[in-house]
Structures are given as structure tokens and as C-alpha cells.
Amino acid sequence: MSVTPLWRRVVAEGIGTGLLVTVVVGSGIAAAKLSPDDVGLQLLENAFAIALGLAVLILMIGPVSGAHFNPVVSAVDWWLGRRTGTGLTARDLGAYIPAQIIGAVLGAVLANLMYGEAAVSWSTTERTAPHLWLGEVVATAGLIVLIFALAASGRAAVAPAAVGAYIGSAYWFTSSTSFANPAVTIGRAFSDTFAGIAPGSLPGFVIAQIAGAAAGVGVLAVLYPQAGRAADDVVTSHTETGASK
């Protein structure tokens, strides 16, 4: 078994993250149009589409890159796997994160254009409050623990359904509606629609997500101390026979 070439994994991460943001923003626009007078129903429609879309994208992209779609997932994968020679290398990490961010921005642009909006419309939705940051810490920590617990216990095959279900439910049980992803957070700033976040709110959310990732690593150290050995299976296994570098 050998690892898929880095360039192919980077392209996959960009496409996957971009399509994820397209699902997030596009379903948010659709929800606002379909249920203009019911914010709760809009959130339900948005969350339902994201849960299903994320599961499908993991199934589609996972065999190529692992389907991280998330800088903090990639960073934790590198951090936990570095001592055992598994997971992302520092070089991989340096390529994954820019691809995820660029993909996220392009995904928001695509969603805007599909619905006849301006390609870029900076969001005016302010999301700046301590309780929202706490929500992001909880959402991100839970996501990290889930993903690496599945890999460490040999259940990475169920990650598409489990991660989709977690994000869908976290939309409702966290005060922040579970962004839990710096790249997706940045992408959502490029659309002044239902799922948007004002650029000025980005630093607080991203810092909270990093803190949540660190908290997740702490929980993993207690519950799954050997999680780093399974870093090659995060989010799903992404090795192939006969791949060429």
C-alpha cells in the first residue's frame, strides 16, 4: 500500500471543502427562499442538507485525501501522527490548509452564482459573543474526538454517516450552529446570506475552533492515547495500491 500523490490529495481537499461550503451556503439560500418567515425551519433545512451533503462528500473524496475538509482536523492529524510516522507530514499540512481555504472561498462564490447573487457579497451577520465562542469550542472538540475515536477503534468506515450526523445535530445543540471549521468559516464570510458570518467575527470563531481542537486532543489523550497510530485513517482510509509519488 502507498499514499496517494500529494498533488492529487491537495486537489481533492480543495474540491471537497469547496463543495462542502457550496452545500452550506447554497442550502442556506434555498432555505431562506423556501421558508422566509420561519427561521427555525430554515435552520432545519440547512442542517439536514449539510448532514447529508457532508456524508456524501466524505464517501466521494475520502479514498483520495482522507476527506479532512478542515484545517484543524488536518493539524490534529499531523500533531498526533508525527511521533509514529502516520498521518500528514508537515509538508502535507502546509499544502492541505491553503487548498481547504481556497476551496472554501470558491465554494461560497459558486453557491452565490447558482442563486443569482453577486459572486462575492461580504456577510453582515455578526456572530461575536462569548457564548457563541464557547459553542464553537464545544462543537470543534466534539468533532475532533469523534473523528479520531472512530479511527483509533477501527470504525473509520462509519465516519461518513457519523460525522454528517454529528454536524447536523451540532447545528442545533450548540449556540454557534457548529461551524467547527476555520476554512468553512472563512468561506461563509463571502456570502451575505443565511449561512454567512461577518468578516469581523472571523477571528473569534477561528480562535475558538483552535481552542476546541486543543481540548479535543486533551480528551483523546485520556480516552484514546494511541489515536496517533491510526492517523492514516482520518477521516477515512486514503491509501491505494501501486500509487506513484
C-alpha positions as a printed NumPy array, in Angstrom:
array([[  0.   ,   0.   ,   0.   ],
       [  1.229,   3.523,  -0.748],
       [ -0.068,   7.018,  -0.214],
       [ -1.882,   8.857,  -2.978],
       [  0.36 ,  11.573,  -4.549],
       [  0.25 ,  14.838,  -2.64 ],
       [ -0.907,  16.942,  -5.595],
       [ -3.934,  14.695,  -6.052],
       [ -4.78 ,  14.828,  -2.351],
       [ -4.466,  18.613,  -2.329],
       [ -6.79 ,  18.953,  -5.319],
       [ -9.25 ,  16.602,  -3.626],
       [ -9.182,  18.638,  -0.405],
       [ -9.799,  21.852,  -2.333],
       [-12.702,  20.365,  -4.271],
       [-14.195,  18.655,  -1.231],
       [-14.009,  21.722,   1.01 ],
       [-15.367,  23.89 ,  -1.788],
       [-18.344,  21.617,  -2.364],
       [-18.978,  21.487,   1.381],
       [-19.217,  25.281,   1.509],
       [-21.422,  25.204,  -1.583],
       [-23.762,  22.878,   0.298],
       [-23.686,  25.071,   3.412],
       [-24.261,  28.376,   1.642],
       [-26.483,  27.066,  -1.141],
       [-28.851,  25.215,   1.171],
       [-28.951,  28.291,   3.395],
       [-30.024,  30.469,   0.477],
       [-32.604,  27.899,  -0.586],
       [-33.962,  27.619,   2.952],
       [-34.365,  31.39 ,   3.236],
       [-36.267,  31.459,  -0.053],
       [-38.475,  28.45 ,   0.73 ],
       [-39.306,  29.382,   4.332],
       [-38.898,  33.16 ,   4.526],
       [-40.962,  33.598,   7.679],
       [-39.692,  30.673,   9.774],
       [-36.082,  30.847,  10.942],
       [-36.357,  27.548,  12.794],
       [-37.451,  25.76 ,   9.645],
       [-34.669,  27.46 ,   7.706],
       [-32.129,  26.114,  10.196],
       [-33.637,  22.627,   9.988],
       [-33.479,  22.632,   6.196],
       [-29.917,  23.946,   6.226],
       [-28.745,  21.406,   8.819],
       [-30.436,  18.488,   7.051],
       [-28.788,  19.317,   3.73 ],
       [-25.377,  19.759,   5.351],
       [-25.568,  16.456,   7.246],
       [-26.389,  14.541,   4.075],
       [-24.036,  16.527,   1.861],
       [-21.077,  16.103,   4.196],
       [-21.613,  12.337,   4.394],
       [-21.715,  12.089,   0.599],
       [-18.599,  14.228,   0.173],
       [-16.634,  12.096,   2.637],
       [-17.632,   8.997,   0.688],
       [-16.679,  10.649,  -2.586],
       [-13.367,  12.29 ,  -1.611],
       [-12.247,  10.193,   1.352],
       [-10.381,   7.474,  -0.585],
       [ -8.187,  10.152,  -2.196],
       [ -7.279,  12.545,   0.629],
       [ -8.995,  11.305,   3.765],
       [-11.695,  13.98 ,   3.364],
       [-10.43 ,  16.305,   6.095],
       [-12.027,  19.448,   4.585],
       [-10.965,  21.212,   7.786],
       [ -7.644,  22.814,   8.84 ],
       [ -7.993,  21.826,  12.486],
       [ -8.64 ,  18.187,  11.57 ],
       [ -5.541,  18.237,   9.369],
       [ -3.475,  19.943,  12.072],
       [ -4.515,  17.423,  14.727],
       [ -3.831,  14.578,  12.296],
       [ -0.279,  15.876,  11.863],
       [  0.178,  16.541,  15.577],
       [ -0.983,  13.119,  16.758],
       [  0.697,  11.151,  13.994],
       [  4.088,  12.851,  13.945],
       [  5.649,  10.554,  16.588],
       [  4.515,   7.335,  14.949],
       [  5.17 ,   8.325,  11.344],
       [  1.489,   8.22 ,  10.439],
       [ -0.962,  10.821,   9.176],
       [  0.04 ,  14.045,   7.478],
       [  3.613,  15.241,   7.29 ],
       [  4.438,  18.909,   7.873],
       [  4.731,  19.281,   4.087],
       [  1.297,  17.721,   3.612],
       [ -0.191,  20.023,   6.237],
       [  1.322,  23.074,   4.56 ],
       [ -0.393,  22.078,   1.315],
       [ -3.741,  20.906,   2.73 ],
       [ -4.631,  24.062,   4.649],
       [ -4.281,  26.595,   1.787],
       [ -6.191,  24.235,  -0.514],
       [ -9.002,  23.97 ,   2.015],
       [ -9.25 ,  27.731,   2.463],
       [ -9.114,  28.499,  -1.256],
       [-11.649,  25.78 ,  -1.936],
       [-13.964,  27.175,   0.743],
       [-13.909,  30.659,  -0.781],
       [-14.563,  29.334,  -4.278],
       [-17.37 ,  27.169,  -2.92 ],
       [-19.117,  30.22 ,  -1.494],
       [-18.697,  32.045,  -4.8  ],
       [-20.207,  29.077,  -6.642],
       [-23.22 ,  28.973,  -4.331],
       [-23.754,  32.725,  -4.725],
       [-23.655,  32.487,  -8.513],
       [-26.008,  29.493,  -8.646],
       [-28.669,  31.553,  -6.88 ],
       [-28.165,  34.705,  -8.92 ],
       [-26.353,  36.558,  -6.158],
       [-23.217,  38.639,  -6.582],
       [-20.146,  36.405,  -6.771],
       [-18.882,  37.971,  -3.543],
       [-21.075,  39.748,  -1.019],
       [-19.43 ,  40.202,   2.359],
       [-21.665,  38.868,   5.092],
       [-23.152,  41.365,   7.534],
       [-24.24 ,  38.734,  10.081],
       [-22.368,  39.5  ,  13.287],
       [-21.549,  36.462,  15.4  ],
       [-19.462,  37.924,  18.205],
       [-20.252,  36.894,  21.764],
       [-18.609,  34.697,  24.425],
       [-21.438,  32.164,  24.394],
       [-21.013,  31.697,  20.636],
       [-17.27 ,  31.169,  21.05 ],
       [-17.986,  28.591,  23.75 ],
       [-20.337,  26.872,  21.331],
       [-17.531,  26.684,  18.779],
       [-15.123,  25.232,  21.336],
       [-17.635,  22.504,  22.167],
       [-18.531,  21.82 ,  18.532],
       [-14.92 ,  21.563,  17.393],
       [-13.762,  19.48 ,  20.361],
       [-16.596,  17.035,  19.798],
       [-15.793,  16.74 ,  16.103],
       [-12.105,  16.043,  16.775],
       [-12.863,  13.407,  19.391],
       [-15.43 ,  11.71 ,  17.155],
       [-13.179,  11.519,  14.088],
       [-10.096,  10.249,  15.886],
       [-12.042,   7.903,  18.155],
       [-13.532,   6.238,  15.088],
       [-10.097,   5.834,  13.52 ],
       [ -8.453,   4.6  ,  16.725],
       [-11.151,   1.995,  17.311],
       [-11.138,   0.67 ,  13.754],
       [-14.5  ,   2.178,  12.826],
       [-13.399,   4.742,  10.228],
       [-15.742,   3.095,   7.738],
       [-18.726,   4.636,   9.522],
       [-17.189,   8.136,   9.542],
       [-19.317,   9.487,   6.656],
       [-22.562,   8.798,   8.477],
       [-21.222,   9.606,  11.943],
       [-19.577,  12.898,  11.032],
       [-22.576,  14.008,   8.982],
       [-24.898,  13.137,  11.86 ],
       [-22.716,  14.957,  14.382],
       [-22.528,  18.179,  12.382],
       [-26.267,  18.036,  11.662],
       [-27.111,  17.631,  15.332],
       [-24.493,  20.152,  16.499],
       [-26.235,  22.748,  14.341],
       [-28.969,  22.526,  16.953],
       [-27.284,  21.818,  20.262],
       [-24.526,  24.445,  20.013],
       [-25.196,  28.163,  20.304],
       [-22.915,  28.905,  17.336],
       [-24.639,  26.435,  14.956],
       [-21.418,  24.447,  14.797],
       [-19.115,  25.967,  12.213],
       [-16.271,  23.868,  13.724],
       [-14.026,  24.54 ,  10.724],
       [-11.785,  27.572,  10.054],
       [-11.844,  27.122,   6.261],
       [-15.627,  26.863,   6.102],
       [-15.898,  29.827,   8.472],
       [-13.76 ,  31.947,   6.155],
       [-15.723,  30.822,   3.109],
       [-19.034,  31.735,   4.706],
       [-17.853,  35.329,   5.112],
       [-18.037,  35.704,   1.313],
       [-21.834,  35.37 ,   1.206],
       [-24.276,  37.808,   2.784],
       [-26.939,  35.129,   3.086],
       [-28.498,  32.902,   5.746],
       [-25.299,  30.948,   6.483],
       [-22.928,  33.908,   6.416],
       [-20.658,  35.344,   9.08 ],
       [-19.323,  38.909,   9.085],
       [-15.572,  39.182,   8.416],
       [-15.145,  40.968,  11.724],
       [-16.467,  37.896,  13.526],
       [-13.923,  35.551,  11.968],
       [-11.051,  35.956,  14.486],
       [-13.177,  35.   ,  17.488],
       [-14.592,  31.936,  15.751],
       [-11.257,  30.723,  14.418],
       [ -9.561,  31.148,  17.803],
       [-12.42 ,  29.241,  19.451],
       [-12.075,  26.457,  16.88 ],
       [ -8.352,  26.164,  17.547],
       [ -9.069,  26.046,  21.288],
       [-11.694,  23.383,  20.674],
       [ -9.217,  21.313,  18.685],
       [ -6.724,  21.548,  21.543],
       [ -9.429,  20.483,  24.001],
       [-10.276,  17.56 ,  21.745],
       [ -6.628,  16.466,  21.722],
       [ -6.691,  16.551,  25.524],
       [ -9.755,  14.324,  25.662],
       [ -8.194,  11.912,  23.17 ],
       [ -5.069,  11.686,  25.334],
       [ -7.243,  10.35 ,  28.129],
       [ -9.669,   8.152,  26.191],
       [ -7.638,   7.062,  23.149],
       [ -3.94 ,   7.59 ,  23.933],
       [ -2.877,   5.577,  20.858],
       [ -5.004,   7.596,  18.428],
       [ -1.938,   8.834,  16.566],
       [ -1.23 ,   5.337,  15.277],
       [ -4.472,   5.451,  13.293],
       [ -3.877,   8.894,  11.764],
       [ -3.73 ,   7.389,   8.272],
       [ -7.414,   6.521,   8.651],
       [ -8.573,  10.099,   9.382],
       [-11.256,  10.941,   8.383],
       [-11.313,   7.765,   6.26 ],
       [ -8.557,   5.495,   4.99 ],
       [ -6.802,   7.011,   1.986],
       [ -4.152,   4.622,   0.723],
       [ -4.068,   2.807,  -2.572],
       [ -2.123,   0.011,  -4.165],
       [  0.553,   0.954,  -6.654],
       [  0.278,   4.748,  -6.349],
       [  3.235,   6.677,  -7.671],
       [  4.747,   9.666,  -5.99 ]])
